CSV table of C-alpha atoms in Angstrom, one decimal:
chain,number,residue,atom,x,y,z
A,1,MET,CA,194.7,62.8,111.4
A,2,THR,CA,191.2,61.6,111.9
A,3,LYS,CA,190.4,64.2,114.6
A,4,LYS,CA,191.6,67.1,112.5
A,5,LYS,CA,189.3,66.2,109.3
A,6,PRO,CA,186.1,67.7,110.9
A,7,LEU,CA,188.0,70.9,111.7
A,8,PHE,CA,189.5,71.1,108.1
A,9,LEU,CA,186.3,70.6,106.4
A,10,LEU,CA,184.7,73.3,108.5
A,11,MET,CA,187.4,75.8,107.7
A,12,ALA,CA,187.0,74.9,104.1
A,13,LEU,CA,183.2,75.8,104.0
A,14,LEU,CA,184.0,79.0,105.9
A,15,MET,CA,186.4,79.9,103.1
A,16,LEU,CA,184.0,78.9,100.4
A,17,ALA,CA,181.2,81.0,102.0
A,18,SER,CA,183.4,83.9,102.2
A,19,LEU,CA,184.4,83.7,98.5
A,20,VAL,CA,180.7,83.3,97.3
A,21,SER,CA,178.9,85.9,99.6
A,22,PRO,CA,180.5,89.1,98.4
A,23,ALA,CA,179.7,88.1,94.9
A,24,SER,CA,176.1,87.4,95.5
A,25,ALA,CA,175.6,90.6,97.3
A,26,ALA,CA,177.3,92.6,94.7
A,27,GLU,CA,174.9,91.1,92.2
A,28,THR,CA,171.5,91.6,93.9
A,29,GLY,CA,172.4,94.8,95.6
A,30,ASN,CA,172.4,93.4,99.1
A,31,ARG,CA,168.7,92.1,98.6
A,32,ALA,CA,167.4,88.7,97.7
A,33,SER,CA,164.0,88.1,96.1
A,34,THR,CA,161.8,85.1,95.5
A,35,GLU,CA,159.2,85.1,92.6
A,36,ILE,CA,155.8,83.5,93.2
A,37,GLU,CA,153.2,82.6,90.6
A,38,ALA,CA,149.7,82.4,91.9
A,39,VAL,CA,146.8,81.0,89.8
A,40,CYS,CA,143.1,81.1,90.5
A,41,SER,CA,141.7,77.6,91.2
A,42,ARG,CA,138.9,76.3,88.8
A,43,LEU,CA,135.5,78.1,89.9
A,44,PRO,CA,132.7,75.9,90.2
A,45,GLU,CA,129.6,76.3,87.8
A,46,ILE,CA,126.4,77.2,89.7
A,47,ARG,CA,123.3,75.6,88.2
A,48,VAL,CA,120.1,75.6,90.2
A,49,THR,CA,116.5,75.0,88.8
A,50,VAL,CA,114.2,77.5,90.3
A,51,PRO,CA,110.3,77.3,90.1
A,52,PRO,CA,108.7,80.2,88.3
A,53,ALA,CA,105.6,80.6,90.4
A,54,MET,CA,103.7,79.0,93.2
A,55,ASP,CA,100.0,79.4,94.4
A,56,VAL,CA,99.0,80.3,98.0
A,57,LEU,CA,95.5,80.1,99.4
A,58,ILE,CA,94.2,82.0,102.4
A,59,ASN,CA,91.8,79.5,104.0
A,60,PRO,CA,90.5,81.3,107.1
A,61,TYR,CA,87.5,78.8,107.7
A,62,LYS,CA,89.8,75.6,107.4
A,63,ILE,CA,87.9,74.1,104.6
A,64,PRO,CA,89.4,71.0,103.4
A,65,VAL,CA,91.4,71.4,100.3
A,66,VAL,CA,93.2,68.8,98.2
A,67,VAL,CA,97.0,69.7,97.5
A,68,GLN,CA,99.3,67.2,95.6
A,69,ASP,CA,96.7,64.3,96.3
A,70,LYS,CA,96.5,65.1,100.1
A,71,GLN,CA,93.5,66.8,101.8
A,72,VAL,CA,94.6,69.6,104.1
A,73,GLY,CA,92.8,72.1,106.2
A,74,ASP,CA,95.4,74.7,107.2
A,75,GLN,CA,94.6,78.3,107.1
A,76,ILE,CA,97.5,79.3,104.8
A,77,ILE,CA,98.0,76.6,102.1
A,78,SER,CA,100.7,76.7,99.3
A,79,ASP,CA,101.7,74.3,96.7
A,80,PRO,CA,105.0,73.1,97.8
A,81,VAL,CA,107.6,73.6,95.3
A,82,ALA,CA,111.4,73.2,95.2
A,83,LEU,CA,114.9,74.2,94.1
A,84,LYS,CA,117.1,71.8,92.6
A,85,ASN,CA,120.9,72.1,92.9
A,86,GLU,CA,122.4,70.8,89.8
A,87,SER,CA,125.9,72.0,90.7
A,88,GLU,CA,128.9,70.0,91.5
A,89,VAL,CA,129.2,71.6,94.9
A,90,PRO,CA,127.0,72.1,97.8
A,91,LEU,CA,125.3,75.5,97.9
A,92,LYS,CA,124.4,78.0,100.7
A,93,VAL,CA,120.9,79.7,99.9
A,94,SER,CA,120.1,83.1,100.9
A,95,VAL,CA,116.7,84.5,100.4
A,96,SER,CA,115.1,88.2,99.7
A,97,ILE,CA,111.4,88.2,100.0
A,98,GLU,CA,109.3,91.4,98.8
A,99,THR,CA,105.6,91.4,99.9
A,100,VAL,CA,102.8,93.7,98.8
A,101,ILE,CA,99.0,93.5,100.0
A,102,LYS,CA,96.7,93.6,97.3
A,103,GLU,CA,95.0,96.8,96.4
A,104,GLY,CA,91.6,97.0,97.9
A,105,SER,CA,92.3,94.8,100.7
A,106,ASP,CA,92.0,95.7,104.3
A,107,MET,CA,94.0,92.8,105.6
A,108,ARG,CA,97.2,93.2,107.6
A,109,LEU,CA,100.2,91.1,108.1
A,110,LEU,CA,101.4,90.3,111.6
A,111,SER,CA,104.9,89.4,112.8
A,112,GLU,CA,103.5,86.7,115.4
A,113,SER,CA,100.8,84.1,115.3
A,114,THR,CA,97.1,84.8,115.7
A,115,LEU,CA,96.4,81.6,117.4
A,116,GLY,CA,95.1,81.9,120.9
A,117,GLN,CA,94.6,85.7,120.7
A,118,GLU,CA,91.3,87.5,120.7
A,119,MET,CA,91.4,89.3,117.5
A,120,THR,CA,88.5,90.9,115.5
A,121,SER,CA,90.7,92.8,112.8
A,122,LYS,CA,91.5,90.9,109.5
A,123,ARG,CA,95.1,89.7,110.4
A,124,ALA,CA,97.3,87.2,109.0
A,125,PHE,CA,100.5,85.6,110.2
A,126,ILE,CA,102.4,84.1,107.0
A,127,TYR,CA,106.0,82.8,107.0
A,128,PHE,CA,108.6,81.4,104.6
A,129,GLU,CA,109.9,77.9,105.3
A,130,ILE,CA,112.5,76.0,103.2
A,131,GLN,CA,113.8,72.5,103.8
A,132,ALA,CA,116.7,70.8,102.5
A,133,ALA,CA,115.3,67.3,101.1
A,134,ASP,CA,116.2,64.2,99.1
A,135,ASP,CA,112.7,64.1,97.7
A,136,PRO,CA,110.7,67.3,97.3
A,137,ASP,CA,107.4,65.3,97.5
A,138,ALA,CA,108.3,63.7,100.9
A,139,VAL,CA,109.2,66.7,103.1
A,140,ALA,CA,109.4,66.8,106.9
A,141,TRP,CA,107.9,70.3,107.6
A,142,ASP,CA,108.4,72.1,110.8
A,143,GLU,CA,105.3,71.8,113.2
A,144,LYS,CA,105.7,75.4,114.4
A,145,TYR,CA,107.4,78.7,113.5
A,146,SER,CA,111.1,79.3,114.5
A,147,ASP,CA,112.9,82.7,114.4
A,148,GLU,CA,116.1,80.9,113.6
A,149,LYS,CA,114.7,78.8,110.7
A,150,HIS,CA,112.0,80.7,109.1
A,151,LEU,CA,111.3,84.1,107.8
A,152,VAL,CA,108.3,86.1,108.3
A,153,ILE,CA,106.2,87.6,105.4
A,154,ARG,CA,105.7,91.4,105.9
A,155,PRO,CA,105.1,94.4,103.7
A,156,GLY,CA,108.4,95.4,102.1
A,157,THR,CA,111.3,93.5,101.8
A,158,LYS,CA,112.8,90.6,104.3
A,159,ILE,CA,116.2,89.2,103.9
A,160,ARG,CA,117.8,85.8,105.3
A,161,LYS,CA,121.2,84.9,104.6
A,162,ASP,CA,122.3,81.3,104.5
A,163,ILE,CA,118.9,80.1,105.4
A,164,VAL,CA,119.6,76.5,104.2
A,165,THR,CA,122.3,74.4,102.5
A,166,LEU,CA,121.8,72.2,99.4
A,167,GLY,CA,123.9,69.1,98.8
A,168,ALA,CA,125.6,68.9,95.5
A,169,ASP,CA,124.0,67.3,92.4
A,170,GLY,CA,123.4,63.5,93.0
A,171,GLN,CA,124.2,63.8,96.8
A,172,PRO,CA,121.6,63.8,99.7
A,173,LEU,CA,119.6,66.8,100.3
A,174,SER,CA,120.2,68.4,96.9
A,175,TYR,CA,116.5,69.7,96.7
A,176,GLY,CA,115.3,72.9,98.6
A,177,ALA,CA,111.6,72.4,99.1
A,178,PHE,CA,109.8,75.6,100.2
A,179,ARG,CA,106.5,77.0,101.0
A,180,LEU,CA,104.2,79.8,102.7
A,181,THR,CA,102.5,78.8,105.9
A,182,GLY,CA,100.9,80.4,108.9
A,183,ASP,CA,97.4,81.3,110.4
A,184,CYS,CA,95.0,84.1,110.2
A,185,VAL,CA,91.9,85.5,112.1
A,186,GLU,CA,89.0,83.1,111.4
A,187,ALA,CA,86.0,85.5,111.7
A,188,PRO,CA,87.1,89.3,111.6
A,189,ARG,CA,84.7,92.1,111.8
A,190,SER,CA,85.4,92.9,108.2
A,191,PRO,CA,84.9,89.3,106.6
A,192,TRP,CA,87.4,87.9,104.2
A,193,THR,CA,86.6,88.3,100.6
A,194,GLU,CA,88.3,87.7,97.3
A,195,ALA,CA,89.7,91.0,97.2
A,196,ASP,CA,92.1,89.9,100.2
A,197,GLY,CA,95.5,88.6,99.3
A,198,ILE,CA,99.3,89.4,98.9
A,199,ASP,CA,101.6,89.5,96.2
A,200,VAL,CA,105.1,87.8,96.9
A,201,SER,CA,108.3,87.9,95.1
A,202,ILE,CA,111.0,85.6,96.2
A,203,ALA,CA,114.6,86.1,95.0
A,204,PHE,CA,117.3,83.3,95.9
A,205,THR,CA,121.1,83.8,96.0
A,206,PHE,CA,123.5,80.8,95.9
A,207,LYS,CA,127.0,80.7,97.0
A,208,ALA,CA,129.3,77.7,96.7
A,209,THR,CA,130.6,76.2,100.0
A,210,GLU,CA,133.7,74.5,98.7
A,211,ILE,CA,135.8,74.3,95.5
A,212,ALA,CA,135.1,71.9,92.9
A,213,PRO,CA,137.5,69.0,92.4
């Protein structure tokens, strides 16, 4: 008897299946369906403090200038300012920079450094740099230009996507300190005057890198 029990149970299950299957097929028209309800996860609120303006000085003769209590003698000097990520998630930052040379100026902007080149025309090489930092007043700026990390300032509009990632509010590297820097021809045939300069408009775009908890 014990050897026949497994066979008896199997036959019973097969009989049960044959009784149930036709009824189910008749009710669904030979089709089965599953209902899925999808809901959107909570989107993070993006909050970033963006400085309204910054000053840039073209200093061809490398005259010492005091900036934030420090004396500098660079040819292109800007007051370093910073973004502040106040969001609960890290953010990727993209940048769009529109540049116009001031009316009446005969200066030109180059896509490469003027250092080591024998130039007599009024030329300047200026680029945008941004660094993620814990403290906007203590930033480790790069020593030289990099195509991968920086964006050259040229007439018209230049765009760089995902140029830097900022940490979430209260986390490391939540500041994005940025500046304009570079170099220029020191003594061009047409001397530098107060009429020379550029107007630069910088627009930032922010994208969350992860879903908020």
